[in-house]
mmCIF file of C-alpha atoms in Angstrom:
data_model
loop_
_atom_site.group_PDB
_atom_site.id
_atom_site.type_symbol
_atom_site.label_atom_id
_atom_site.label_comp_id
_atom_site.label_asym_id
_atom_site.label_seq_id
_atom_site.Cartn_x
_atom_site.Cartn_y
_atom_site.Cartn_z
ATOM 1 C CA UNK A 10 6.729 22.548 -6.440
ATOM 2 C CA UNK A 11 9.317 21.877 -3.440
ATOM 3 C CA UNK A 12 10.075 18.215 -2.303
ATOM 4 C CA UNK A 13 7.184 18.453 0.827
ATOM 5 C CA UNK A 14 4.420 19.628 -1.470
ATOM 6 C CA UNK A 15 5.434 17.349 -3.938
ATOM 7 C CA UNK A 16 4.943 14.404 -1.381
ATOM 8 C CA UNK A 17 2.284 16.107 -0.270
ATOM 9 C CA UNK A 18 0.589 14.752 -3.542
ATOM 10 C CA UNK A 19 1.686 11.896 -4.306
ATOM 11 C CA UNK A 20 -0.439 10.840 -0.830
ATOM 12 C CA UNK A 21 -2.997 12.481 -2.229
ATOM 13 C CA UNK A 22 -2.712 10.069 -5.516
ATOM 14 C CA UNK A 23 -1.823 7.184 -3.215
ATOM 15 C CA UNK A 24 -5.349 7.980 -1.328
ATOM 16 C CA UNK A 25 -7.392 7.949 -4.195
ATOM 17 C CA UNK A 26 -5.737 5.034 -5.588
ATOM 18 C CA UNK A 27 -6.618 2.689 -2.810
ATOM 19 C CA UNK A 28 -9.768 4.248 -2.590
ATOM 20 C CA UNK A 29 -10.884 3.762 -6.563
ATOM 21 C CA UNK A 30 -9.094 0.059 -6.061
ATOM 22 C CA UNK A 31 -11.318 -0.344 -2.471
ATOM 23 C CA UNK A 32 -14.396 0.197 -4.404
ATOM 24 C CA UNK A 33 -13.773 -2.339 -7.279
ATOM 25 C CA UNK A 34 -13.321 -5.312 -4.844
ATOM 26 C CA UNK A 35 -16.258 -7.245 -3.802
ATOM 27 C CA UNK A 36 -14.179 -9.358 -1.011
ATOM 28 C CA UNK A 37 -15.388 -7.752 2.230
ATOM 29 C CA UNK A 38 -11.459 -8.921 3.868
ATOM 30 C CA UNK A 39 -9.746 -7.096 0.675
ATOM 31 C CA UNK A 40 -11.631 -4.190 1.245
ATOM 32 C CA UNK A 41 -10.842 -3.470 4.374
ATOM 33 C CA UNK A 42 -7.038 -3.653 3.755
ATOM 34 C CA UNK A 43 -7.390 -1.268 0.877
ATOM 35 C CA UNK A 44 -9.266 1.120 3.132
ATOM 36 C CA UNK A 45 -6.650 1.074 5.802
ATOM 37 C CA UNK A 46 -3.655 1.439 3.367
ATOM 38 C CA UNK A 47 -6.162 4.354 1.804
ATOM 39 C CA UNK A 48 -5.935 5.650 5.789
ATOM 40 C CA UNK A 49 -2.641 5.278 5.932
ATOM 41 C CA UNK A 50 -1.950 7.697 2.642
ATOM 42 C CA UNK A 51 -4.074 10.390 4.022
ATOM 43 C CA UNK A 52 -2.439 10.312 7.753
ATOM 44 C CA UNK A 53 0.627 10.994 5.524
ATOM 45 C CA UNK A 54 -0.593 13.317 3.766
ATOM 46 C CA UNK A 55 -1.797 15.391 6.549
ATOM 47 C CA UNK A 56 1.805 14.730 8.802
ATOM 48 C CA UNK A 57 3.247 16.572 5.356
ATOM 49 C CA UNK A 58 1.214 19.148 5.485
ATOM 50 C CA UNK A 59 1.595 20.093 9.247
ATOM 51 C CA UNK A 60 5.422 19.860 7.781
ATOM 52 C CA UNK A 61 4.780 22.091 4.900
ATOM 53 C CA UNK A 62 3.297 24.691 7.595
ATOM 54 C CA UNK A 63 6.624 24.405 9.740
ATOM 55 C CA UNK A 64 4.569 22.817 12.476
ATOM 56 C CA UNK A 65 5.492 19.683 14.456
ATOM 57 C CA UNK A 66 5.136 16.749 12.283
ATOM 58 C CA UNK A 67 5.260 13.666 13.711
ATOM 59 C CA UNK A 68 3.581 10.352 12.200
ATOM 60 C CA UNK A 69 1.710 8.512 14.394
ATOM 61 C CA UNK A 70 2.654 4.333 15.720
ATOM 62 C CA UNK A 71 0.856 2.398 12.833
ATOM 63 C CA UNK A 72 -1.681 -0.244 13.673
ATOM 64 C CA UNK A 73 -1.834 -1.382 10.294
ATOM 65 C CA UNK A 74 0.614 -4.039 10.642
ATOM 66 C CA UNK A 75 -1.702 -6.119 13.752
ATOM 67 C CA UNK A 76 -4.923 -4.775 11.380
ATOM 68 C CA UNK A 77 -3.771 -6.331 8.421
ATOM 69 C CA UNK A 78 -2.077 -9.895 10.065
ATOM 70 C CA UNK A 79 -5.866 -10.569 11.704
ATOM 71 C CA UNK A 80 -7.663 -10.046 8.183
ATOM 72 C CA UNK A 81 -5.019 -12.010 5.965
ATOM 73 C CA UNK A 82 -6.156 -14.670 8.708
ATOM 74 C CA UNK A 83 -9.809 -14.108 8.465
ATOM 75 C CA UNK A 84 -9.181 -14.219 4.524
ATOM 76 C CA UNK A 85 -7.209 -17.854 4.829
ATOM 77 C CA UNK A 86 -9.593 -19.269 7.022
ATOM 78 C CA UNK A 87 -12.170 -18.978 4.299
ATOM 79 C CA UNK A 88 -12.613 -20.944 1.423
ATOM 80 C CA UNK A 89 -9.959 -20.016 -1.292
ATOM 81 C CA UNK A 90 -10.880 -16.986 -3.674
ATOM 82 C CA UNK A 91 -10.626 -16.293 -7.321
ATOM 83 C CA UNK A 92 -9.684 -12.861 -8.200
ATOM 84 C CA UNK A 93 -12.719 -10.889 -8.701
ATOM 85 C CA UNK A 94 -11.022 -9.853 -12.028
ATOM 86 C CA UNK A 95 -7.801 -10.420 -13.445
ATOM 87 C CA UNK A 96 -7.517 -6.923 -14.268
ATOM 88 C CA UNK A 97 -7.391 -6.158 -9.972
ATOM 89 C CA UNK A 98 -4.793 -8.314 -9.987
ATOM 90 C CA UNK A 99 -2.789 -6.571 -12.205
ATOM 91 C CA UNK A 100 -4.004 -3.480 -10.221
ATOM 92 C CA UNK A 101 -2.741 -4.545 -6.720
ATOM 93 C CA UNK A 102 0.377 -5.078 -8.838
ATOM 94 C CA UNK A 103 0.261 -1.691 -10.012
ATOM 95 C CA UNK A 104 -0.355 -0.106 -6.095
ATOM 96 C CA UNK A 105 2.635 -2.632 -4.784
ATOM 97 C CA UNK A 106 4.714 -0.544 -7.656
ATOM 98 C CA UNK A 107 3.622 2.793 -6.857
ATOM 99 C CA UNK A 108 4.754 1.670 -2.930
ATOM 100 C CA UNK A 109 8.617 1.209 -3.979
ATOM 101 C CA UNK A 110 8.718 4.031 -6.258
ATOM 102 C CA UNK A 111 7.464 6.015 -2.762
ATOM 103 C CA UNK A 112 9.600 4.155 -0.779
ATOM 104 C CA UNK A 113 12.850 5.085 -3.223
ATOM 105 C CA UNK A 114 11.707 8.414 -3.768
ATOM 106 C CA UNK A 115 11.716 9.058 0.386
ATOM 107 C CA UNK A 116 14.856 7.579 0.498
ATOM 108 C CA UNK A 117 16.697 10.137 -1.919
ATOM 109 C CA UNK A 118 15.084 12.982 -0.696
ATOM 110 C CA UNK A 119 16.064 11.359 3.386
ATOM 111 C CA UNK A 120 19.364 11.807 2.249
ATOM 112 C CA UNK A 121 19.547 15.084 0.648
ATOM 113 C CA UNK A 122 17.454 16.647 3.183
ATOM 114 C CA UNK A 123 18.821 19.274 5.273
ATOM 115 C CA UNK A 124 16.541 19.405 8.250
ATOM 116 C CA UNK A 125 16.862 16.821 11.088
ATOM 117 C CA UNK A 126 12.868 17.242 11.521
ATOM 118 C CA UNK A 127 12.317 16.545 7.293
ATOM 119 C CA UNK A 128 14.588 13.627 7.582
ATOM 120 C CA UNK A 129 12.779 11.933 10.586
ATOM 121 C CA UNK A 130 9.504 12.193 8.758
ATOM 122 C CA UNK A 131 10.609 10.788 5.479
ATOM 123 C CA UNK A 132 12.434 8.053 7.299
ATOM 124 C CA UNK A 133 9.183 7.220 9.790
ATOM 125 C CA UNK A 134 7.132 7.246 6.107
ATOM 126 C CA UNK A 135 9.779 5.254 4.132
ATOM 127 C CA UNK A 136 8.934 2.740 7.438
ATOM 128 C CA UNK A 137 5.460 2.903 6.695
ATOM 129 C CA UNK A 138 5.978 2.637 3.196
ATOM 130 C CA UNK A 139 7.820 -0.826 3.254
ATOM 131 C CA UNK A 140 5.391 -2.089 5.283
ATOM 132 C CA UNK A 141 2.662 -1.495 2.422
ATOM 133 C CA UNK A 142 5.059 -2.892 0.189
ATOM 134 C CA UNK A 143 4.825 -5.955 2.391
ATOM 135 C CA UNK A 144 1.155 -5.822 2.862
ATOM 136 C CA UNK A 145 0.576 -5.304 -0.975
ATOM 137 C CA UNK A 146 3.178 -8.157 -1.889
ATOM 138 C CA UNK A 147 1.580 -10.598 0.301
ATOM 139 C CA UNK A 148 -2.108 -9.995 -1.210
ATOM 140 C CA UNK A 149 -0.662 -10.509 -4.424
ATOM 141 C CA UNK A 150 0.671 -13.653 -3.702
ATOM 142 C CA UNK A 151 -2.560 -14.920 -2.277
ATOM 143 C CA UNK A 152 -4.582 -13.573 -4.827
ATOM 144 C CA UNK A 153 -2.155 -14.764 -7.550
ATOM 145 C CA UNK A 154 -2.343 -18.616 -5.782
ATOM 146 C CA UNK A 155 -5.765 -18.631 -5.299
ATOM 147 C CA UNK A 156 -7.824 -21.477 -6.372
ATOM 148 C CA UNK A 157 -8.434 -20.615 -9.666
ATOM 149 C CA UNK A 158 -6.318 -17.864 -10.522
ATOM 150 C CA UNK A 159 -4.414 -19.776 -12.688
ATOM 151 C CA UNK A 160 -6.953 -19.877 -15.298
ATOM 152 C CA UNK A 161 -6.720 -16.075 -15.805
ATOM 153 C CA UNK A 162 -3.810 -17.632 -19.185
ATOM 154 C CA UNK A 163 -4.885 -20.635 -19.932
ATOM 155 C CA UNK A 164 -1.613 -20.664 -22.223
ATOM 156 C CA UNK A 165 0.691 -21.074 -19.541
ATOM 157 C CA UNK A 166 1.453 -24.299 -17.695
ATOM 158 C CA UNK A 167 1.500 -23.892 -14.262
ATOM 159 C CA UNK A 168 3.034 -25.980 -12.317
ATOM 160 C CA UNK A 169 2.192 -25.118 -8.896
ATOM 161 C CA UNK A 170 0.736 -27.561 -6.851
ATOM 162 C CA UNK A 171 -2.627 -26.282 -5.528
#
C-alpha cells in the first residue's frame, strides 16, 4: 500500500468514526459537528483519490471553521449539558487523538514527498486537520466542564469553580 492509498484509508476510518460517534450523541448541536467533521473526512478522501488517479487534486476552502463557531454558540447559549455518557467523552478524546496522529503522519510524509502537487495536498489537509484538532479539543473542554460532568469520578476532588 503506497503513502496516497494509505491516506486514502485512514479518511475512510476517520469517516466512519465520526459517523458511528454522530449516531451515539443525542445533542442535536454535537451532532451536527460530528457530521461536518464526518464531511470533512470524506471530501479528503475523495481529493486523495482524484490524487491517486494522477488527476488534479485540489481541496476545497473549508466552511467548517464559521459552521462550527455558530453551533459552539448555539450550544453555550443553552442550558449547560451533561455528557450523554462518560464513555463519549472518552470517545471525542479518542477522535481528537486520531486528529494529531493524522496531522503528524501528513507532516512526515509533506516532507518526504517528492511531488510539488502531493506536498500541497498533504499540507492543505494537515491545515484541515489542525483545525479538527481545534474543533475536537474545544468540545472536549465543554463537555468535560459541563454542569455535571464532574460526577462521572466521584473520587476525585475537583476544584473547578462551576
Amino acid at each position: 500500500m503506497n503513502i496516497v492509498e494509505y491516506a486514502i484509508q485512514m479518511e475512510k476510518d476517520g469517516e466512519v468514526f465520526y459517523r458511528k460517534l454522530q449516531a451515539k450523541t443525542r445533542t442535536p448541536g454535537l451532532k451536527a459537528i460530528l457530521g461536518r467533521l464526518a464531511d470533512a473526512e470524506a471530501q479528503h478522501q475523495a481529493v486523495l483519490v482524484r490524487l491517486a488517479a494522477n488527476r488534479k487534486a485540489v481541496l476545497p476552502k473549508s466552511r467548517l471553521r464559521v459552521q462550527a463557531r455558530n453551533l459552539f454558540r448555539k450550544l453555550l447559549d443553552k442550558k449547560p449539558m451533561a455528557v450523554d455518557k462518560l464513555s463519549q467523552l472518552k470517545l471525542y478524546r479518542q477522535a481528537r487523538s486520531l486528529e494529531k496522529k493524522s496531522i503528524d503522519f501528513y507532516t512526515k510524509k509533506a516532507r518526504k514527498s517528492d511531488g510539488e502537487a502531493t506536498t500541497a495536498l498533504f499540507t492543505a489537509i494537515i491545515a484541515e486537520e489542525k483545525l479538527h484538532f481545534a474543533l475536537l479539543d474545544t468540545l472536549v473542554n465543554l463537555l468535560a466542564n459541563a454542569e455535571g460532568a464532574w460526577l462521572e469520578n466521584a473520587e476525585w476532588f475537583h476544584q473547578d469553580e462551576y
